[in-house]
Coordinates of C-alpha atoms and ligand atoms in Angstrom, one line a residue:
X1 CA 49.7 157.9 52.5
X2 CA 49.8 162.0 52.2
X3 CA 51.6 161.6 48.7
X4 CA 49.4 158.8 47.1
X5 CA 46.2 161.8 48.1
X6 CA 48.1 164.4 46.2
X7 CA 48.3 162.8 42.8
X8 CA 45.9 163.2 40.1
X9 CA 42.8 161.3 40.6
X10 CA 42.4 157.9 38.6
X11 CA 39.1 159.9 37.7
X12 CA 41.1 162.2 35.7
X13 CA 43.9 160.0 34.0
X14 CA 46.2 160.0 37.5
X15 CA 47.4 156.6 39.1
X16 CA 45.0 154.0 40.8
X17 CA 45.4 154.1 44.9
X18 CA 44.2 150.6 45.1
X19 CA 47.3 148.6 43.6
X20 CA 48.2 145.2 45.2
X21 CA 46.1 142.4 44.7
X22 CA 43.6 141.4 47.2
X23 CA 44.6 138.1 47.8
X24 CA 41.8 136.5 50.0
X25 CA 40.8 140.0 52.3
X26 CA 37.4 139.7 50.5
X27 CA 36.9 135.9 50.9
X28 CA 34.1 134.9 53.3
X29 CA 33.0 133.0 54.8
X30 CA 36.5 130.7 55.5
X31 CA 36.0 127.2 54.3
X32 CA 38.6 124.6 55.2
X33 CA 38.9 120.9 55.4
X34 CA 37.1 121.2 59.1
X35 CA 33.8 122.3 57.0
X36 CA 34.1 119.9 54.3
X37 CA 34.8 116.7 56.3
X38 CA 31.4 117.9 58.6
X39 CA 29.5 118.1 55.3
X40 CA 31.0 114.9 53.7
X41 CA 30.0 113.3 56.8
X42 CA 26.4 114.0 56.8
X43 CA 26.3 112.7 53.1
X44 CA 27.9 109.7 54.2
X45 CA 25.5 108.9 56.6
X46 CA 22.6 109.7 54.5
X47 CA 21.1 111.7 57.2
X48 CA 20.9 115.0 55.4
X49 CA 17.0 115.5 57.2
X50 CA 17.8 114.5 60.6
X51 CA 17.7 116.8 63.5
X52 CA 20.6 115.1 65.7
X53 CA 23.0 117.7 64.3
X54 CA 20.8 120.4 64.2
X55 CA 19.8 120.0 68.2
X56 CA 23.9 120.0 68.8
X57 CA 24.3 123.1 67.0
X58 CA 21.2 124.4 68.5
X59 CA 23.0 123.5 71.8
X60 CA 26.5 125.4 71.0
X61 CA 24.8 128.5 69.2
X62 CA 22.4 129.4 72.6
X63 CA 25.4 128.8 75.4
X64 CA 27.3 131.6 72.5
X65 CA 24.1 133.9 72.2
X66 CA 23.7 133.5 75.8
X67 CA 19.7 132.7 75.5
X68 CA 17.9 129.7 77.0
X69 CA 16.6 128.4 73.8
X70 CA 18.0 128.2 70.2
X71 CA 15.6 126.7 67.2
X72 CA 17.2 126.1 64.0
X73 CA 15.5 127.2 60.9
X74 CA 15.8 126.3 57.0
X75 CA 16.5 129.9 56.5
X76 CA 15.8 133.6 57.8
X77 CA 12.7 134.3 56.8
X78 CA 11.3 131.4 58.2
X79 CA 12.6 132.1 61.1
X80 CA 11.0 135.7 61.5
X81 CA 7.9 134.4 60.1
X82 CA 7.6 131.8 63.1
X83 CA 8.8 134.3 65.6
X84 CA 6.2 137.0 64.4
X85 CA 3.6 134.3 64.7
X86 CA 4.5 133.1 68.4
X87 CA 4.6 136.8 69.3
X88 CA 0.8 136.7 68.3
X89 CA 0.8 138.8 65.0
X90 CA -2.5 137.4 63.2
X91 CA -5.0 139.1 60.9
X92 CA -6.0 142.8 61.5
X93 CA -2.9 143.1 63.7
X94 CA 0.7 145.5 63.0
X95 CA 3.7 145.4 63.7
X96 CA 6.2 148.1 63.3
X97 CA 9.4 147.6 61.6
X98 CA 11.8 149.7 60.0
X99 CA 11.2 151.1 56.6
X100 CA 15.3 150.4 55.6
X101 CA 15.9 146.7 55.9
X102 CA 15.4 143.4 53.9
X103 CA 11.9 142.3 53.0
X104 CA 12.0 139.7 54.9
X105 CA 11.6 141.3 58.4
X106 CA 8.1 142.9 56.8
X107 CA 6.8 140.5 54.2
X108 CA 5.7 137.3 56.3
X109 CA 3.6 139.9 58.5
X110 CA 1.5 139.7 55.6
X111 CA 1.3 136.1 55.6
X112 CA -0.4 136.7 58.7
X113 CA -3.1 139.2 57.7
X114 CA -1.4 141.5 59.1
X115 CA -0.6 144.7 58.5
X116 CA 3.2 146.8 58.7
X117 CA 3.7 150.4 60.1
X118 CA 6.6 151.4 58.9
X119 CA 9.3 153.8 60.6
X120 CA 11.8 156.2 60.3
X121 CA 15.5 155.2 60.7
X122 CA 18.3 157.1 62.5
X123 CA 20.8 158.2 60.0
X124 CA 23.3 157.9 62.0
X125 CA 22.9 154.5 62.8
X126 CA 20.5 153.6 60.3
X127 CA 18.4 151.6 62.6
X128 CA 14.7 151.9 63.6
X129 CA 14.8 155.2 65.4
X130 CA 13.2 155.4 69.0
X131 CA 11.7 158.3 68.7
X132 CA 9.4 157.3 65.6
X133 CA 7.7 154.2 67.4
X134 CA 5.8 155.3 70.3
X135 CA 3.1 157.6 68.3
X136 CA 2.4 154.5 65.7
X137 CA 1.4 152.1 68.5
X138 CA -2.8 151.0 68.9
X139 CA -4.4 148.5 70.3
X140 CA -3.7 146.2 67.2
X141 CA -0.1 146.4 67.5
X142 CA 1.4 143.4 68.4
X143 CA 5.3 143.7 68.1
X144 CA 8.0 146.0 66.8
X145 CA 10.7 144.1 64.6
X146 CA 13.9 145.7 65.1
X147 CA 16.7 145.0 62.7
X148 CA 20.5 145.7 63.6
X149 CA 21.0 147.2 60.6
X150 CA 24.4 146.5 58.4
X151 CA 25.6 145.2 61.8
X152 CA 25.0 148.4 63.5
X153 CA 23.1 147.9 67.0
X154 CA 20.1 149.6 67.5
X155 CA 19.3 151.6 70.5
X156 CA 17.6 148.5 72.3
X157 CA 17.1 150.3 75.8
X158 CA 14.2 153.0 75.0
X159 CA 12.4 150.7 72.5
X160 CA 12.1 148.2 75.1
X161 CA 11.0 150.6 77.5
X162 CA 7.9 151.5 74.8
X163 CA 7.4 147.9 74.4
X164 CA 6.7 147.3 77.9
X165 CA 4.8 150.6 78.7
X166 CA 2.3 149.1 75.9
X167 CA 3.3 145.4 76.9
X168 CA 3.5 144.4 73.3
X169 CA 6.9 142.1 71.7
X170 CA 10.1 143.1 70.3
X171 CA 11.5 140.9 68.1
X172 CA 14.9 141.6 67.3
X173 CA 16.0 140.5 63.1
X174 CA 19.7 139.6 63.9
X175 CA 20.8 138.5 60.4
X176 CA 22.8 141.5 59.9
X177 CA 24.2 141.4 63.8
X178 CA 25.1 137.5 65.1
X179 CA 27.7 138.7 68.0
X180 CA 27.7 142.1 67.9
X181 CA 27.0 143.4 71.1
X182 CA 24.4 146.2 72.3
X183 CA 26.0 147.8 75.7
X184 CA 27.7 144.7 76.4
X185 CA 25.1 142.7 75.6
X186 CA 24.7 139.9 72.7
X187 CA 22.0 141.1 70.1
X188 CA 19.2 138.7 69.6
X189 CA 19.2 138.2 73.5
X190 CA 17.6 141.3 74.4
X191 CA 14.0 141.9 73.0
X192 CA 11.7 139.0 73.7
X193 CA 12.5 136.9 70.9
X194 CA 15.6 136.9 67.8
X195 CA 15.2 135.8 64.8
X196 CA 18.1 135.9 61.9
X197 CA 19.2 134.3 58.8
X198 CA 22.6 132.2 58.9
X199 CA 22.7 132.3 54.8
X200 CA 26.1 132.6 52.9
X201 CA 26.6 136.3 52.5
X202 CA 26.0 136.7 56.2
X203 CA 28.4 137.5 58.6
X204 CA 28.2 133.9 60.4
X205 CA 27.6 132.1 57.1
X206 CA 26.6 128.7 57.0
X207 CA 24.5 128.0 54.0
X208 CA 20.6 128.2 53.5
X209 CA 19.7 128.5 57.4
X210 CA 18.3 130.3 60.2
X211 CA 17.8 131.1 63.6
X212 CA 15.4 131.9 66.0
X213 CA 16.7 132.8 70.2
X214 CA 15.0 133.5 73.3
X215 CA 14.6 133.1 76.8
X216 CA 10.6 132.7 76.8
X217 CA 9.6 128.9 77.4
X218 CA 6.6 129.7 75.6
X219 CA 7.4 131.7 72.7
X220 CA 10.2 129.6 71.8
X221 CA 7.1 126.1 72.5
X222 CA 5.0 128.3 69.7
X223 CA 8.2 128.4 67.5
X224 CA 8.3 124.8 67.2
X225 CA 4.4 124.3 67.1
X226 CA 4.2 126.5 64.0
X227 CA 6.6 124.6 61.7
X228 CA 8.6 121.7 63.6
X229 CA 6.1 119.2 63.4
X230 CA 8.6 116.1 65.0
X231 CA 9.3 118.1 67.6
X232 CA 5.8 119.3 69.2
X233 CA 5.7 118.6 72.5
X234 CA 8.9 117.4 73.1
X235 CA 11.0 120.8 72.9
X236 CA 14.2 120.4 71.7
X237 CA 16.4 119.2 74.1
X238 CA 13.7 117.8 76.5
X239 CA 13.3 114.4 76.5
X240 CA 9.7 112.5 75.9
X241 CA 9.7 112.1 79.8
X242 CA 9.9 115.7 80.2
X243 CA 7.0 116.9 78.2
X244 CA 6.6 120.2 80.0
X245 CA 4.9 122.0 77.4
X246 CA 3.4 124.7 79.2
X247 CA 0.8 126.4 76.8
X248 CA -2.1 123.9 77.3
X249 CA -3.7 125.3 74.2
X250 CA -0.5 123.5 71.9
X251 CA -0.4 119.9 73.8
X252 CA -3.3 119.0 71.3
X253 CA -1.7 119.4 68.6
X254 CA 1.3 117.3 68.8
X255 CA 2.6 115.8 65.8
X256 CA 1.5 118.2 62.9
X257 CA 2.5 121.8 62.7
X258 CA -0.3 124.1 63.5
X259 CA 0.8 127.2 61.1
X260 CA 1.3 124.2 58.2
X261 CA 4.6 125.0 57.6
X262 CA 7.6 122.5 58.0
X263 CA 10.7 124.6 59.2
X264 CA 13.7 122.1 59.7
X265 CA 17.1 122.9 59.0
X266 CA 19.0 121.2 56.3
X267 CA 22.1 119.1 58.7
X268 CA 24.2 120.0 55.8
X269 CA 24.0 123.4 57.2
X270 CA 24.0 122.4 60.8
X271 CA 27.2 120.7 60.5
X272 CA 28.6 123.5 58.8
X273 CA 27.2 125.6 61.3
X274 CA 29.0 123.8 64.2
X275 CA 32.5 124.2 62.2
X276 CA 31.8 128.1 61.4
X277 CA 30.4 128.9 64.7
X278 CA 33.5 127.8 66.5
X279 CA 35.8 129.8 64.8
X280 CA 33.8 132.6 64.5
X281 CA 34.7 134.4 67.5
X282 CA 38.3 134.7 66.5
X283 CA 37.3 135.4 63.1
X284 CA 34.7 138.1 63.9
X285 CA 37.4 139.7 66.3
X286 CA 39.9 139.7 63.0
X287 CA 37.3 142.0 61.1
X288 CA 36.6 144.4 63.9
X289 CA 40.6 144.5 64.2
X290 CA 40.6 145.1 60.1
X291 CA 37.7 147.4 60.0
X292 CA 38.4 149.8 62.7
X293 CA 42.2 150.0 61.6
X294 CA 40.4 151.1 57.8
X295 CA 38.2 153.4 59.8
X296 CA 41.1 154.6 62.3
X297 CA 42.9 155.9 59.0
X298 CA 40.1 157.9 57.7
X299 CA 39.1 159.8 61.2
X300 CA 38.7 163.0 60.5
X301 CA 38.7 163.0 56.8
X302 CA 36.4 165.4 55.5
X303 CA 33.1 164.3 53.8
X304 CA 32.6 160.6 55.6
X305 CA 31.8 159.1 59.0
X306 CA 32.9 155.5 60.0
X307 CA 29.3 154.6 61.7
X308 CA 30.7 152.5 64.2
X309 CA 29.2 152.8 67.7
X310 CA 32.1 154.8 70.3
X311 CA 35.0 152.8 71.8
X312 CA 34.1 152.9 75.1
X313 CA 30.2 152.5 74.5
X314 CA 30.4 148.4 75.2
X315 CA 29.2 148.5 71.5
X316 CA 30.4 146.9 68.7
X317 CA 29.5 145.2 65.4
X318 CA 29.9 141.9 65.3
X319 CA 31.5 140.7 62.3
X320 CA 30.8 144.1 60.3
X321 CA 28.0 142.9 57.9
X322 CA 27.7 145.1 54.7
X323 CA 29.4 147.4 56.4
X324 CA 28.0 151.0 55.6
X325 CA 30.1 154.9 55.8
X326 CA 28.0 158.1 56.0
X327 CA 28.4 160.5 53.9
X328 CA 28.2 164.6 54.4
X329 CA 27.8 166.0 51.4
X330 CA 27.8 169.5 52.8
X331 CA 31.2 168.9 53.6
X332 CA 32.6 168.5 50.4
X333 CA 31.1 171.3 48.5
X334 CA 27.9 169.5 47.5
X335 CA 30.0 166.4 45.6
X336 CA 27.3 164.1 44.9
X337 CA 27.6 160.6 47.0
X338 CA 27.0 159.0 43.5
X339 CA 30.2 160.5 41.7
X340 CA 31.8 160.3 45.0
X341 CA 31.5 156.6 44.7
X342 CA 32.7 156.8 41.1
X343 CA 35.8 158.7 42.0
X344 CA 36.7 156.1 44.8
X345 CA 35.6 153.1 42.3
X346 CA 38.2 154.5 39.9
X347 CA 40.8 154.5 42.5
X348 CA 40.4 151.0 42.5
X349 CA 37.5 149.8 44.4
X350 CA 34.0 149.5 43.0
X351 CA 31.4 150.9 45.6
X352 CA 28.0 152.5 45.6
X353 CA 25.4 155.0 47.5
X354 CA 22.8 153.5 49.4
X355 CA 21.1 151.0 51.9
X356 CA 18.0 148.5 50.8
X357 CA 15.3 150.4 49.0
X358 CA 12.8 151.6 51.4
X359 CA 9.8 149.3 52.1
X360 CA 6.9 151.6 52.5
X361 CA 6.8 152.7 48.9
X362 CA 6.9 149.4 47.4
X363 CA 3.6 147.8 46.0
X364 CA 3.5 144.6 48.1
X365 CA 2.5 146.9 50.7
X366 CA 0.6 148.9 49.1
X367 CA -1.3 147.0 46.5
X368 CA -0.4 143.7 47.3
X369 CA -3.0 141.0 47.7
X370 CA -0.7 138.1 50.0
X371 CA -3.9 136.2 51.0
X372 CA -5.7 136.0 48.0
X373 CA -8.4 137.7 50.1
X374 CA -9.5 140.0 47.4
X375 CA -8.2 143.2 48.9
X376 CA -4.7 144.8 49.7
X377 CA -3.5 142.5 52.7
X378 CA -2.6 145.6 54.6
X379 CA -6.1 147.0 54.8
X380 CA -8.1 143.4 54.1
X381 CA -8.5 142.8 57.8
X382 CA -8.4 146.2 59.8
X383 CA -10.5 149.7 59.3
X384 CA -7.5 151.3 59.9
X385 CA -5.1 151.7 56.7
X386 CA -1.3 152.8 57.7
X387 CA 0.1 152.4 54.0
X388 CA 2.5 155.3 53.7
X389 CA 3.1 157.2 50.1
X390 CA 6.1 159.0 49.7
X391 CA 7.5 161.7 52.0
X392 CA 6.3 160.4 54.9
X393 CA 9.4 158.5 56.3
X394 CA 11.7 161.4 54.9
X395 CA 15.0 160.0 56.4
X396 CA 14.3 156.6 54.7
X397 CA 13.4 158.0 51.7
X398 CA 16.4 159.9 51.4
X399 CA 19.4 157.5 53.2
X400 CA 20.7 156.8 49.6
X401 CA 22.5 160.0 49.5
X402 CA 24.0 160.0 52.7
X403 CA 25.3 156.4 52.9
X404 CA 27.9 154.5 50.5
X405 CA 29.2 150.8 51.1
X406 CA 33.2 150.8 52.2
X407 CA 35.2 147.2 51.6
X408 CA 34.3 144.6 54.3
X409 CA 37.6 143.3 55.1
X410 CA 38.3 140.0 56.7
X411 CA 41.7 139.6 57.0
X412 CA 43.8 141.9 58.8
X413 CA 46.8 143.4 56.5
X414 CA 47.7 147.1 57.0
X415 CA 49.3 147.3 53.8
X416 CA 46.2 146.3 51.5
X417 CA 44.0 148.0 54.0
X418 CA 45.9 151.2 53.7
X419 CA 45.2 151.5 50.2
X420 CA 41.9 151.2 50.2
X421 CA 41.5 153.9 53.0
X422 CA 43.4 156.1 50.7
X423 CA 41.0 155.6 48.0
X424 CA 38.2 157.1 49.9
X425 CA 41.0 159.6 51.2
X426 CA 42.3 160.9 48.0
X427 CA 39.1 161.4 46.7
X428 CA 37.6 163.7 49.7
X429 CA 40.5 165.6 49.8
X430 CA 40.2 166.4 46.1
X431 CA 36.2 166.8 46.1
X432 CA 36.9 170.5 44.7
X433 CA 38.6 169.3 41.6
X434 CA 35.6 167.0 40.6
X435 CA 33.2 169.7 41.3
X436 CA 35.4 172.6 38.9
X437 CA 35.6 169.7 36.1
X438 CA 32.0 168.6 36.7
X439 CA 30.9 172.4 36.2
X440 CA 33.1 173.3 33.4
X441 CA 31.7 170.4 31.8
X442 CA 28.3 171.1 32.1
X443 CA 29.3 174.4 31.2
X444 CA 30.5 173.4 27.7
X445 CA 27.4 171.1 26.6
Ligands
PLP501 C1 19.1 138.0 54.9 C2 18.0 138.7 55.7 C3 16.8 138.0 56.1 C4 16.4 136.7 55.4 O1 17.1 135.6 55.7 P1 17.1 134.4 54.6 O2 18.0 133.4 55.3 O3 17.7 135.0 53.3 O4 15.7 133.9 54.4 C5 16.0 138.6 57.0 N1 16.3 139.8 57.5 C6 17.4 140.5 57.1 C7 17.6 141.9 57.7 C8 18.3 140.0 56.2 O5 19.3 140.7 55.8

């Protein structure tokens, strides 16, 4: 390992440290005869939009989450838009939601009129941080979306606390987290409701699908009023007999989908689902073997942190989704994350700086008109107008230069994995030769 870090960097002419091929390290998710034959079958039997299959998985993904009640979705962001709405968010309302995640955490709050306060991440873990919430709440606020960002558990125990000090709803957005574990706990089965997307770049992949979790009767009876239409008033696995629908205010409405939206998941997916969702466990335990062995070899390297939550915290990260290093710039002389990344991509793997683009300074909150309502939907139904202009979430703003994206491995081989961890090493430990060649460059021009 030491003698492949004191050759010439592949920057500079010098050997690659990435040399054997991959094989199939990068290939995910696993699909074997198991997943075809469930598909085939659904085909087969024509029954692509039943809900049979859907109510097993439904069955087998909540005993695994550890929540009463599992709802399957035809993707994420249905899922999150049908959890923000059994949470209550309507017109003239916020919620709060990290500025650093996917749109769709933020965007369907819109749909509802509603309006997003954005906060500041931790850049350590890059999730909503704790301390940024409390001081955004009024009397409009309805729920905080947390997001596990890149698989990285947020710090669930004070946000909860705020959240029932001002008895409004988390919602946790698991799409980035299905098994990781907060303190020994499953993510998605410690706010008030989860929400997460099971699409095919996600860690528990399964095609165009979703999920919502919980253990509120209620919330999880609103889920299905909003957008499962054949299933009002006979939740999920109850039977017709058992039509114990406890919020009187939905028992008129059986049969058509009050929010108008039709939410079903495609059984293509659900068997899929089933297949993927058995083997994940050992699959997900395969990456987090992989990942921290990567990570193990780097401790201590100058320049880069493994963002992984401490060994003996009852944390973990699931099946490592777009697994994210930090990156100390101060620590190598001032190197740039950006040529960083360019020295370690000519070593042999292609990476990049940065996270998702940070919400709060994009025009859909801002400018954008989601109602048709003939104002900005963030201030069309409230006097009070939290659209936030640049340097106001400054960690957010600036994560880019402190974050690159390492290989997500899936397969556990110490050889290929070695390489790749002396990529990233050879590069820090030669920072100070990019940084003389950079500047006599610069000089010459
Ligand atoms: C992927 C993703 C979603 C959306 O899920 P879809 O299935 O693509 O609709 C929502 N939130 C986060 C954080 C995501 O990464």
């Amino acid at each position: 390992m030491t003698n492949a870090c004191n050759q010439k960097l592949a920057l500079f002419g010098g050997p690659k440290a990435v040399t054997l091929p991959p094989g199939d390290i990068f290939t995910w998710p696993i699909i074997t005869q198991e997943d075809e034959d469930a598909v085939l079958d659904v085909l087969r039997k024509r029954a692509m939009s039943g809900t049979e299959l859907t109510k097993q998985f439904e069955a087998e993904f909540k005993a695994w989450n550890g929540t009463q009640y599992a709802l399957g979705y035809c993707n994420g962001t249905a899922a999150l838009h049908a959890a923000l709405w059994a949470c209550g968010v309507g017109p003239g309302d916020e919620i709060i939601c990290p500025s650093i995640t996917y749109w769709a955490s933020a965007v369907p709050a819109l749909s509802q009129g509603a309006a997003v306060n954005f906060a500041d991440i931790d850049p350590e873990s890059l999730c909503i941080d704790p301390n940024d919430i409390e001081h955004r709440i009024c009397k409009r606020t309805k729920a905080i979306m947390v997001v596990h960002y890149a698989a990285y558990p947020a710090d669930m125990d004070p946000i909860m606390a705020i959240a029932r000090k001002h008895n409004i709803k988390v919602i946790e957005d698991v799409s980035h987290a299905q098994g990781a574990l907060y303190k020994g706990r499953m993510c998605g089965a410690i706010g008030d409701i989860g929400a997460m997307s099971l699409m095919s770049g996600k860690s528990l992949a399964i095609g165009e699908a979703g999920m919502v979790v919980t253990n509120d009767r209620l919330l999880y009876e609103r889920c299905i009023a909003f957008g499962h239409y054949e299933r009002t008033g006979l939740a999920s696995n109850y039977n017709v007999a058992d039509k114990q629908v406890t919020d009187s205010s939905l028992t008129p409405f059986i049969g058509l989908p009050l929010g108008g939206f039709k939410h079903r998941m495609h059984q293509m997916s659900s068997a899929c689902g089933r297949v993927q969702l058995k083997h994940y466990p050992q699959r997900m335990a395969e990456i987090q073997k992989a990942m921290n062995y990567f990570w193990d070899l780097l401790e201590g390297v100058p320049g880069i942190g493994s963002r992984r939550p401490a060994k003996d915290s009852g944390s973990d990260k699931g099946g490592w989704y777009a697994a994210k290093g930090r990156y100390y710039p101060e620590q190598l002389g001032g190197l740039t994350c950006e040529r960083f990344c360019q020295a370690v991509t000519a070593e042999g793997f292609s990476t990049g700086p940065g996270t998702n683009k940070p919400l709060h300074l994009h025009n859909v909150f801002h400018t954008g008109d989601s109602l048709n309502a003939g104002k900005p939907t963030m201030i069309a139904f409230t006097e009070r107008d939290v659209r936030q202009g640049p340097g106001t979430l400054p960690v957010s703003e600036n994560i880019h230069l402190y974050t690159f994206r390492p290989p997500w491995f899936f397969k556990y081989n110490e050889e290929i994995i070695q390489e790749y961890a002396n990529a990233f090493r050879k590069v820090a430990l030669n920072a100070d030769k990019i940084l003389a060649a950079d500047k006599e460059a610069a000089g010459k021009k």
